[in-house]
Coordinates of C-alpha atoms in Angstrom, one line a residue:
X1 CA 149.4 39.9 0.6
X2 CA 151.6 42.2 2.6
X3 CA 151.3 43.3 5.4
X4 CA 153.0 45.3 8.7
X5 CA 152.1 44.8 12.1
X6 CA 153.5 46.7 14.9
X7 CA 153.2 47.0 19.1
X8 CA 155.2 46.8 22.0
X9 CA 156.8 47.4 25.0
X10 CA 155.2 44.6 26.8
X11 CA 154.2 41.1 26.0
X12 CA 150.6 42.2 26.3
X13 CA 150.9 44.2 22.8
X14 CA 153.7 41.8 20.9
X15 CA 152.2 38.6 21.7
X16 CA 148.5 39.3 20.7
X17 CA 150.9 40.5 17.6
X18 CA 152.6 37.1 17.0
X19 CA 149.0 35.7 17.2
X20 CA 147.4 37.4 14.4
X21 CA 150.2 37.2 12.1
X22 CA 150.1 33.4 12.7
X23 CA 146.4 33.4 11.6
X24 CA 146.4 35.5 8.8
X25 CA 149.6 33.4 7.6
X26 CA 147.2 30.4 8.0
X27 CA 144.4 32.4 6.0
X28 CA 145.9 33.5 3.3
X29 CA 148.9 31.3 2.0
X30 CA 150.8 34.1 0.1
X31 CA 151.2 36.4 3.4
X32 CA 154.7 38.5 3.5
X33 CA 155.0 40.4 6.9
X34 CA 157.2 43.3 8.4
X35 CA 156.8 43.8 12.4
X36 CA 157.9 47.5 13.3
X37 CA 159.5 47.8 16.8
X38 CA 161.9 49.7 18.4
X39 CA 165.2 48.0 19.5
X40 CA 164.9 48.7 23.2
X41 CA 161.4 47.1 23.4
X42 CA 160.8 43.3 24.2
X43 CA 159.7 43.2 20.4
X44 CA 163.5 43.5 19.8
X45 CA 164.2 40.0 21.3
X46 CA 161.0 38.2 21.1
X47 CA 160.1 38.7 17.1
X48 CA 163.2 37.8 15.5
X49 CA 163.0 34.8 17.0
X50 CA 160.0 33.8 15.6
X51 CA 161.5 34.5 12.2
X52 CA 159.5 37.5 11.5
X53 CA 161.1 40.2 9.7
X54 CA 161.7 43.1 11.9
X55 CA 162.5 46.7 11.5
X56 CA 163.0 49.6 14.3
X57 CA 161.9 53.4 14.4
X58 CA 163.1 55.9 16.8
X59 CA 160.0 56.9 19.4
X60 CA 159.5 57.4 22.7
X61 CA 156.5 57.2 25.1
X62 CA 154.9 60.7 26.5
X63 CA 154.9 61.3 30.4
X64 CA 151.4 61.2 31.8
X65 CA 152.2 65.0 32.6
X66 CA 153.1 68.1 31.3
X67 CA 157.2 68.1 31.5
X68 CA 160.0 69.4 29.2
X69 CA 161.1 65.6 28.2
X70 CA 157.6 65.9 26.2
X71 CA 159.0 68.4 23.9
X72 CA 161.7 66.2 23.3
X73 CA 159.3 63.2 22.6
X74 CA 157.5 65.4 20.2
X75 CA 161.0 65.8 17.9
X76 CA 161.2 62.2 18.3
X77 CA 157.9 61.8 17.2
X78 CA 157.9 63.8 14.2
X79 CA 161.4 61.8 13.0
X80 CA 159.7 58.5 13.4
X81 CA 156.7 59.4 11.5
X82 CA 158.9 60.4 8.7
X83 CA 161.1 57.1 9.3
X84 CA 157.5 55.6 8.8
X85 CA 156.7 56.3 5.4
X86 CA 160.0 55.4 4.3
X87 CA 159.4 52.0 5.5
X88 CA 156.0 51.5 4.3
X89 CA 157.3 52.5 1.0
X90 CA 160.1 50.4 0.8
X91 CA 157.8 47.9 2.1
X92 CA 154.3 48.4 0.3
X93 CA 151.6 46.5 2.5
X94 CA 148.5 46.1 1.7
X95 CA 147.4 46.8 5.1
X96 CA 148.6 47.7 8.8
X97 CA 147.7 46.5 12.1
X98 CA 148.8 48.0 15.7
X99 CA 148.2 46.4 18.8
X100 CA 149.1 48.8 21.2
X101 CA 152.1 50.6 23.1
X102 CA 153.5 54.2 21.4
X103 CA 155.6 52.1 18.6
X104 CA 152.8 51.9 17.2
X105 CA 151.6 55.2 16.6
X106 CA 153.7 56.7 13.8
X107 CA 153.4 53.8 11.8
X108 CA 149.2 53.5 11.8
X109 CA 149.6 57.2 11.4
X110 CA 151.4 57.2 8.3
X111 CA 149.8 54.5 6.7
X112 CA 146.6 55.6 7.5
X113 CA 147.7 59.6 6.2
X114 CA 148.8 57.5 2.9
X115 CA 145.7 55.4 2.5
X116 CA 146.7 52.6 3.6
X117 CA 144.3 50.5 5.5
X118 CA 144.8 49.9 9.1
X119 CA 143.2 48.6 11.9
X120 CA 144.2 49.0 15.8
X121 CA 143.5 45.9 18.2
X122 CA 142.8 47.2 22.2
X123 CA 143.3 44.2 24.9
X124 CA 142.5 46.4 27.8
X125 CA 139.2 47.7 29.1
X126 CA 140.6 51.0 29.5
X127 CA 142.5 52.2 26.2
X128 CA 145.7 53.3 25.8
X129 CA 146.6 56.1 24.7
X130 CA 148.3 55.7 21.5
X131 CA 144.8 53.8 20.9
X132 CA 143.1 56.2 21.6
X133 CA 144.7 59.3 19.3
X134 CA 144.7 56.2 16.2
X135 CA 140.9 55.5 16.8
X136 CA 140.6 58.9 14.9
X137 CA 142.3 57.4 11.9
X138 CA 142.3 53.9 11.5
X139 CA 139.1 52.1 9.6
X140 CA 138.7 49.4 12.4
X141 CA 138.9 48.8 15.9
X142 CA 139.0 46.0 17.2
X143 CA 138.6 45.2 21.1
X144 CA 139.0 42.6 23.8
X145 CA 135.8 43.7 26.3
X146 CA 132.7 44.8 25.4
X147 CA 133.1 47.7 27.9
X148 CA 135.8 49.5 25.9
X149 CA 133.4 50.3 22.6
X150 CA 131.9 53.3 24.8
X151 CA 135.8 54.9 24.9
X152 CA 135.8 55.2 21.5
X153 CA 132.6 56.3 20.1
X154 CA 132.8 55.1 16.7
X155 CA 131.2 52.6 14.1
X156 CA 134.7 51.3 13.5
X157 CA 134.3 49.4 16.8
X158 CA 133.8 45.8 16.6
X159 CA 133.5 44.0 20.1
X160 CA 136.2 40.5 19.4
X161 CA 138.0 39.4 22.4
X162 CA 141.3 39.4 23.0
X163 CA 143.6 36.9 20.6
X164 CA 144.8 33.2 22.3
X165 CA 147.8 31.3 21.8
X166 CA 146.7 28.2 19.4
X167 CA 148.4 26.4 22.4
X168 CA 146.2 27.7 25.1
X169 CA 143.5 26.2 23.1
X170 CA 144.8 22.5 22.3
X171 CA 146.5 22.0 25.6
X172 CA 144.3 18.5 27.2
X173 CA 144.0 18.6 30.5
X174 CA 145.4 15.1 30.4
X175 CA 148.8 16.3 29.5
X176 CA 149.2 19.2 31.4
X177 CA 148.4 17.0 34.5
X178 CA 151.5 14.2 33.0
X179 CA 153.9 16.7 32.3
X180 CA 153.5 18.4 35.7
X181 CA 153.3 15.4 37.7
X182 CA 149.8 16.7 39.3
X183 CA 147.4 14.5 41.1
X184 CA 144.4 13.9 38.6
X185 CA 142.0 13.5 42.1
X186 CA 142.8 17.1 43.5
X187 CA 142.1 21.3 42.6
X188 CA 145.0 22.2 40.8
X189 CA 145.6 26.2 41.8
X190 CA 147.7 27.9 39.2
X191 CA 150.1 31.0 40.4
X192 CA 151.3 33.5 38.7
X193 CA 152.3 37.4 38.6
X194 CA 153.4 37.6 35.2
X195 CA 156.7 36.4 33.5
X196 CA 158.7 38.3 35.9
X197 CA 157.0 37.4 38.5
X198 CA 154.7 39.7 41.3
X199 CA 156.5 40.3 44.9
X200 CA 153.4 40.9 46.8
X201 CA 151.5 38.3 44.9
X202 CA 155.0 35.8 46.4
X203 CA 155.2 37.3 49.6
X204 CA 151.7 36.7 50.1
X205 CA 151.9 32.8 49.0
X206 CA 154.4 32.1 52.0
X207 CA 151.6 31.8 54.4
X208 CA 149.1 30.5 52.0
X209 CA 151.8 27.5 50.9
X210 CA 152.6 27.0 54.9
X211 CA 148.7 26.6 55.0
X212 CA 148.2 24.1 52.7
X213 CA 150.7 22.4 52.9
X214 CA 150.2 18.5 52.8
X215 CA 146.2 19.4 52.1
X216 CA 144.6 16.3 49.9
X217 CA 142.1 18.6 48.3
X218 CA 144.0 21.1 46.3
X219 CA 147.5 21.2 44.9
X220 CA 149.7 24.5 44.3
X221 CA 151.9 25.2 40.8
X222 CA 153.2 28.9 41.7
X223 CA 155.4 30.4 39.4
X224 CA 157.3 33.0 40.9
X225 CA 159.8 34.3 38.0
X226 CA 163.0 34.0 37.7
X227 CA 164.2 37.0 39.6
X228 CA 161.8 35.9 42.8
X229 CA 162.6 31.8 43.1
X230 CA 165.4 31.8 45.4
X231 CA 163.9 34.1 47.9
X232 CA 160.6 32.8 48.0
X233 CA 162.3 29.1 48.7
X234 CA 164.6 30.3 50.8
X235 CA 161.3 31.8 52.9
X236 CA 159.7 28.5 52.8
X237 CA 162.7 26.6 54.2
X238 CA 162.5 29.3 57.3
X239 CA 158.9 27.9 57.3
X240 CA 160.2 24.5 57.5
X241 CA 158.5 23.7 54.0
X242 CA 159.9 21.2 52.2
X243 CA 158.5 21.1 48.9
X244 CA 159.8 17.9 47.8
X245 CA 158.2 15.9 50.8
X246 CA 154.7 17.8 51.0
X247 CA 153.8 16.4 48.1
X248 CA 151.2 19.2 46.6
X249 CA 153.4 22.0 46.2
X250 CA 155.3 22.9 42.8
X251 CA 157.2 26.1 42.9
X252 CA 159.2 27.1 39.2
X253 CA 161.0 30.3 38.4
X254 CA 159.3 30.1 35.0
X255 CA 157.0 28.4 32.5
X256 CA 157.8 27.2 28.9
X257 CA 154.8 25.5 28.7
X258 CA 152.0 27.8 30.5
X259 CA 149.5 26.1 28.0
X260 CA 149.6 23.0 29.5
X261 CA 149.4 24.6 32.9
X262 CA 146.2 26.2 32.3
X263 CA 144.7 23.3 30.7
X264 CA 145.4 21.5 34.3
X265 CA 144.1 24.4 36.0
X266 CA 141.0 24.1 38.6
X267 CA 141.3 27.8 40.0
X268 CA 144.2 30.6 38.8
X269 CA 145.8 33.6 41.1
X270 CA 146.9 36.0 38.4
X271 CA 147.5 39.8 37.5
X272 CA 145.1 41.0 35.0
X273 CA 146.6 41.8 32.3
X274 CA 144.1 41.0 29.1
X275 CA 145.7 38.5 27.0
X276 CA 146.3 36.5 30.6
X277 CA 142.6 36.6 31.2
X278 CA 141.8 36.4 27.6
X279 CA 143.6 32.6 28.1
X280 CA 141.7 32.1 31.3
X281 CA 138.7 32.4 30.0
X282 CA 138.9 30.7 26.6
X283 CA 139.5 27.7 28.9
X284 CA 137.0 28.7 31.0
X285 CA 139.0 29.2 34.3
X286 CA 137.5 31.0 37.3
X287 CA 140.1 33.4 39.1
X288 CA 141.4 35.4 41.9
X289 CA 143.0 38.8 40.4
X290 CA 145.9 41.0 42.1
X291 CA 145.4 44.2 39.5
X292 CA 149.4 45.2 39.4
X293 CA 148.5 48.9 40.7
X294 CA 150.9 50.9 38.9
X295 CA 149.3 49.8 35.1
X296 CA 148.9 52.9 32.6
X297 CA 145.1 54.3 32.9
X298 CA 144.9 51.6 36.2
X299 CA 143.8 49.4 33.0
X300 CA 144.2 46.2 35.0
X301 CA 141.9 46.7 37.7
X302 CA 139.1 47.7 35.4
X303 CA 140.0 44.3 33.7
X304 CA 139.4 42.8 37.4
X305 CA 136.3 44.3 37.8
X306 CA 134.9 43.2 34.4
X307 CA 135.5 39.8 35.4
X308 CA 134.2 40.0 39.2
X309 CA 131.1 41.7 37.4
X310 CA 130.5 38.3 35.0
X311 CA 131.2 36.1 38.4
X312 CA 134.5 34.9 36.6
X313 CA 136.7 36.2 39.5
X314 CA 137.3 37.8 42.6
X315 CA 139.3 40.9 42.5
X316 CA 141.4 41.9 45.7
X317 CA 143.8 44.9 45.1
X318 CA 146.8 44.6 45.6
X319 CA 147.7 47.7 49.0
X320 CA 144.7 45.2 50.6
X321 CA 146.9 41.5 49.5
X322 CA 147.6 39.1 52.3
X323 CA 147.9 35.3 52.8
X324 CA 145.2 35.4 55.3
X325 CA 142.7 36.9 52.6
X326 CA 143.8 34.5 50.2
X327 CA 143.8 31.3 52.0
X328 CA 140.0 32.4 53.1
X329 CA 139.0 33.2 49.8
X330 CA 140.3 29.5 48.5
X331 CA 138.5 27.8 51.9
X332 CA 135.3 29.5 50.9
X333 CA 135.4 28.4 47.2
X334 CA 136.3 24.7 48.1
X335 CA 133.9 24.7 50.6
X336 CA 130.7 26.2 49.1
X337 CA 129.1 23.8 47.0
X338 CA 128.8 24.5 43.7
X339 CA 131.1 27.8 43.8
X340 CA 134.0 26.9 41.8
X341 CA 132.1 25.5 38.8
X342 CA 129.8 28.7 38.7
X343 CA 132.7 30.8 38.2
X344 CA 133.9 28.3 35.7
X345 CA 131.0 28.7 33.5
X346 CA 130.9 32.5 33.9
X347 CA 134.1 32.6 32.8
X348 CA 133.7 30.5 29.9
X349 CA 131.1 32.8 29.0
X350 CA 133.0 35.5 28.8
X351 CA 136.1 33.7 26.5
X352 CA 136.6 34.0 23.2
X353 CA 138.3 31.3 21.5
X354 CA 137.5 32.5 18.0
X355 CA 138.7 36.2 18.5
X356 CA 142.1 35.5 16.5
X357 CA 140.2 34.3 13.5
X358 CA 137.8 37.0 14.0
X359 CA 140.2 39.7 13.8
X360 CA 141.9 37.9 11.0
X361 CA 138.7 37.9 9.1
X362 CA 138.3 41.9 9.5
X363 CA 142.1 42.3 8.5
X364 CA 141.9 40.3 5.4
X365 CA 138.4 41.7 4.5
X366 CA 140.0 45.8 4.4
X367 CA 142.5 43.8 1.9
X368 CA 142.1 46.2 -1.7
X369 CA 140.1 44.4 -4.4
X370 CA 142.0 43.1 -7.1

């Protein structure tokens, strides 16, 4: 079997990606891939690395208006559709797979305009655009929330969830509560904006931290990203927090192991991007969700709301974020009975543990009889 897969620009299109070709590799034991990128994208640091072989096409994203640069894009466009079919022959899958972001839209297109067969795979609620123009060609669709089938309007659309790291999925509790030195008798709350990190999401945690500080209940594992640590300490020490003495705070620029940190996880405070939630809820954690506001299509906050909708979460945007509404939201789920393990179930509901296999299955199914 060979195959290309290609998507990026974030780490919500590359590592779904990475997923699925580890799957499939584990499906079918003869599985050559290709992962088509472009060299500015994340994709250009993070596949290699995983010892995937990786090539680049020239193409740029449209504005989300009508401007001159578009006609420019266009050109671009056109060139790295024609780079596209020289790499697909040169390569000669079997199949081709997109999840997402504009890299991936001259290489569905060409395979699909050759015959090829290709399937798309949309994390969001709300597609994106590049999606959305490949729906038209592509055999199969395959999406994380139920609520996106009605974008597309097609019997290619099969409703899978969103794919999860093995990791996420093996990580004991146990573990993540060693390796983090947590307190097996308290709520562990998990923070996070992302691997960069979210300033508001931070800024907001101050108070919230300076609340809770010393609290025997619950215990706080905020990562802040690397670019956000030092300030957000140095805030605290202002405060007159001391981290190391409080004993139920952990603060960390950034998390190797975010598997195990979910897996110790009572209650997350998290962005929504889709593969993030996708994790939550195949672990079946409730949450409270900070939409980032400036998301193409606003794609996050519809994520939110499918989530507050199932009782998984409670959204608060982000103009309306403050330590004051967070520490009241956490009060209120500690104190009424029965509150945090509701929205554990509803989000367990809505996970999907077996998506990556599922998608696998539909991948290797549009495979040409021999």
């Amino acid at each position: 079997m060979r195959m290309i897969v290609s998507g990026g620009g974030t780490g919500g299109h590359i590592y779904p990606a990475i997923t699925l070709i580890r799957m499939i590799k584990e499906k079918v034991k003869d599985c050559e891939v290709l992962y088509v990128g472009t060299e500015f994208g994340l994709e250009a640091d993070i596949v290699p690395k995983e010892k995937i072989a990786f090539k680049t096409i020239h193409v740029k994203g449209f504005a989300r208006k009508i401007t001159t640069e578009n006609i420019k894009v266009l050109c671009k466009s056109i060139h790295s559709i024609w780079e596209s079919k020289k790499i697909i022959k040169e390569f000669n899958p079997d199949i081709v797979i997109g999840t997402g972001g504009y890299v991936c839209g001259p290489i569905l297109l060409a395979a699909s305009l050759m015959g090829i067969p290709t399937m798309i795979q949309e994390q969001n609620v709300i597609p994106g655009i590049t999606n959305k123009i490949l729906a038209k060609f592509v055999r199969h669709i395959a999406v994380g929330y139920a609520d996106s089938q009605k974008y597309f309007h097609s019997d290619k659309v099969v409703f899978t969830g969103n794919p999860v790291r093995k990791e996420v999925l093996t990580a004991s509790r146990e573990n993540g509560i060693e390796n983090f030195a947590l307190d097996v008798n308290k709520k562990t709350i998990l923070i996070s904006g992302g691997s960069r990190g979210a300033r508001s999401i931070n800024n907001a945690m101050i108070d919230v931290h300076a609340h809770f500080a010393g609290n025997k209940e619950i215990q706080l594992l905020h990562v802040t990203g690397k670019d956000e640590y030092n300030g957000i300490i140095a805030k605290l020490r202002r405060k007159s927090i001391d981290i190391e003495k409080v004993g139920n705070i952990i603060i960390k620029p950034y998390l190797y192991n975010m598997p195990d940190a979910i897996a110790a996880t009572d209650l997350a405070i998290f962005r929504a991007g889709a593969i993030g939630l996708a994790e939550l809820t195949a672990r079946g954690i409730p949450a409270i969700l900070i939409p980032y506001p400036y998301a193409a299509e606003n794609h996050q906050e519809h994520n939110a709301l499918a989530m507050q909708k199932a009782g998984a979460g409670i959204m608060i945007l982000d103009k309306e974020l403050t330590g004051k509404k967070l520490i009241d939201i956490i009060n209120n789920l500690l104190q009424e009975e029965g509150k945090l393990s509701f929205m554990a179930k509803a989000s367990k509901a809505l996970g999907k543990p077996n998506a990556a296999s599922d998608i696998a299955d539909i991948a290797i199914q549009m495979l040409p009889k021999a």
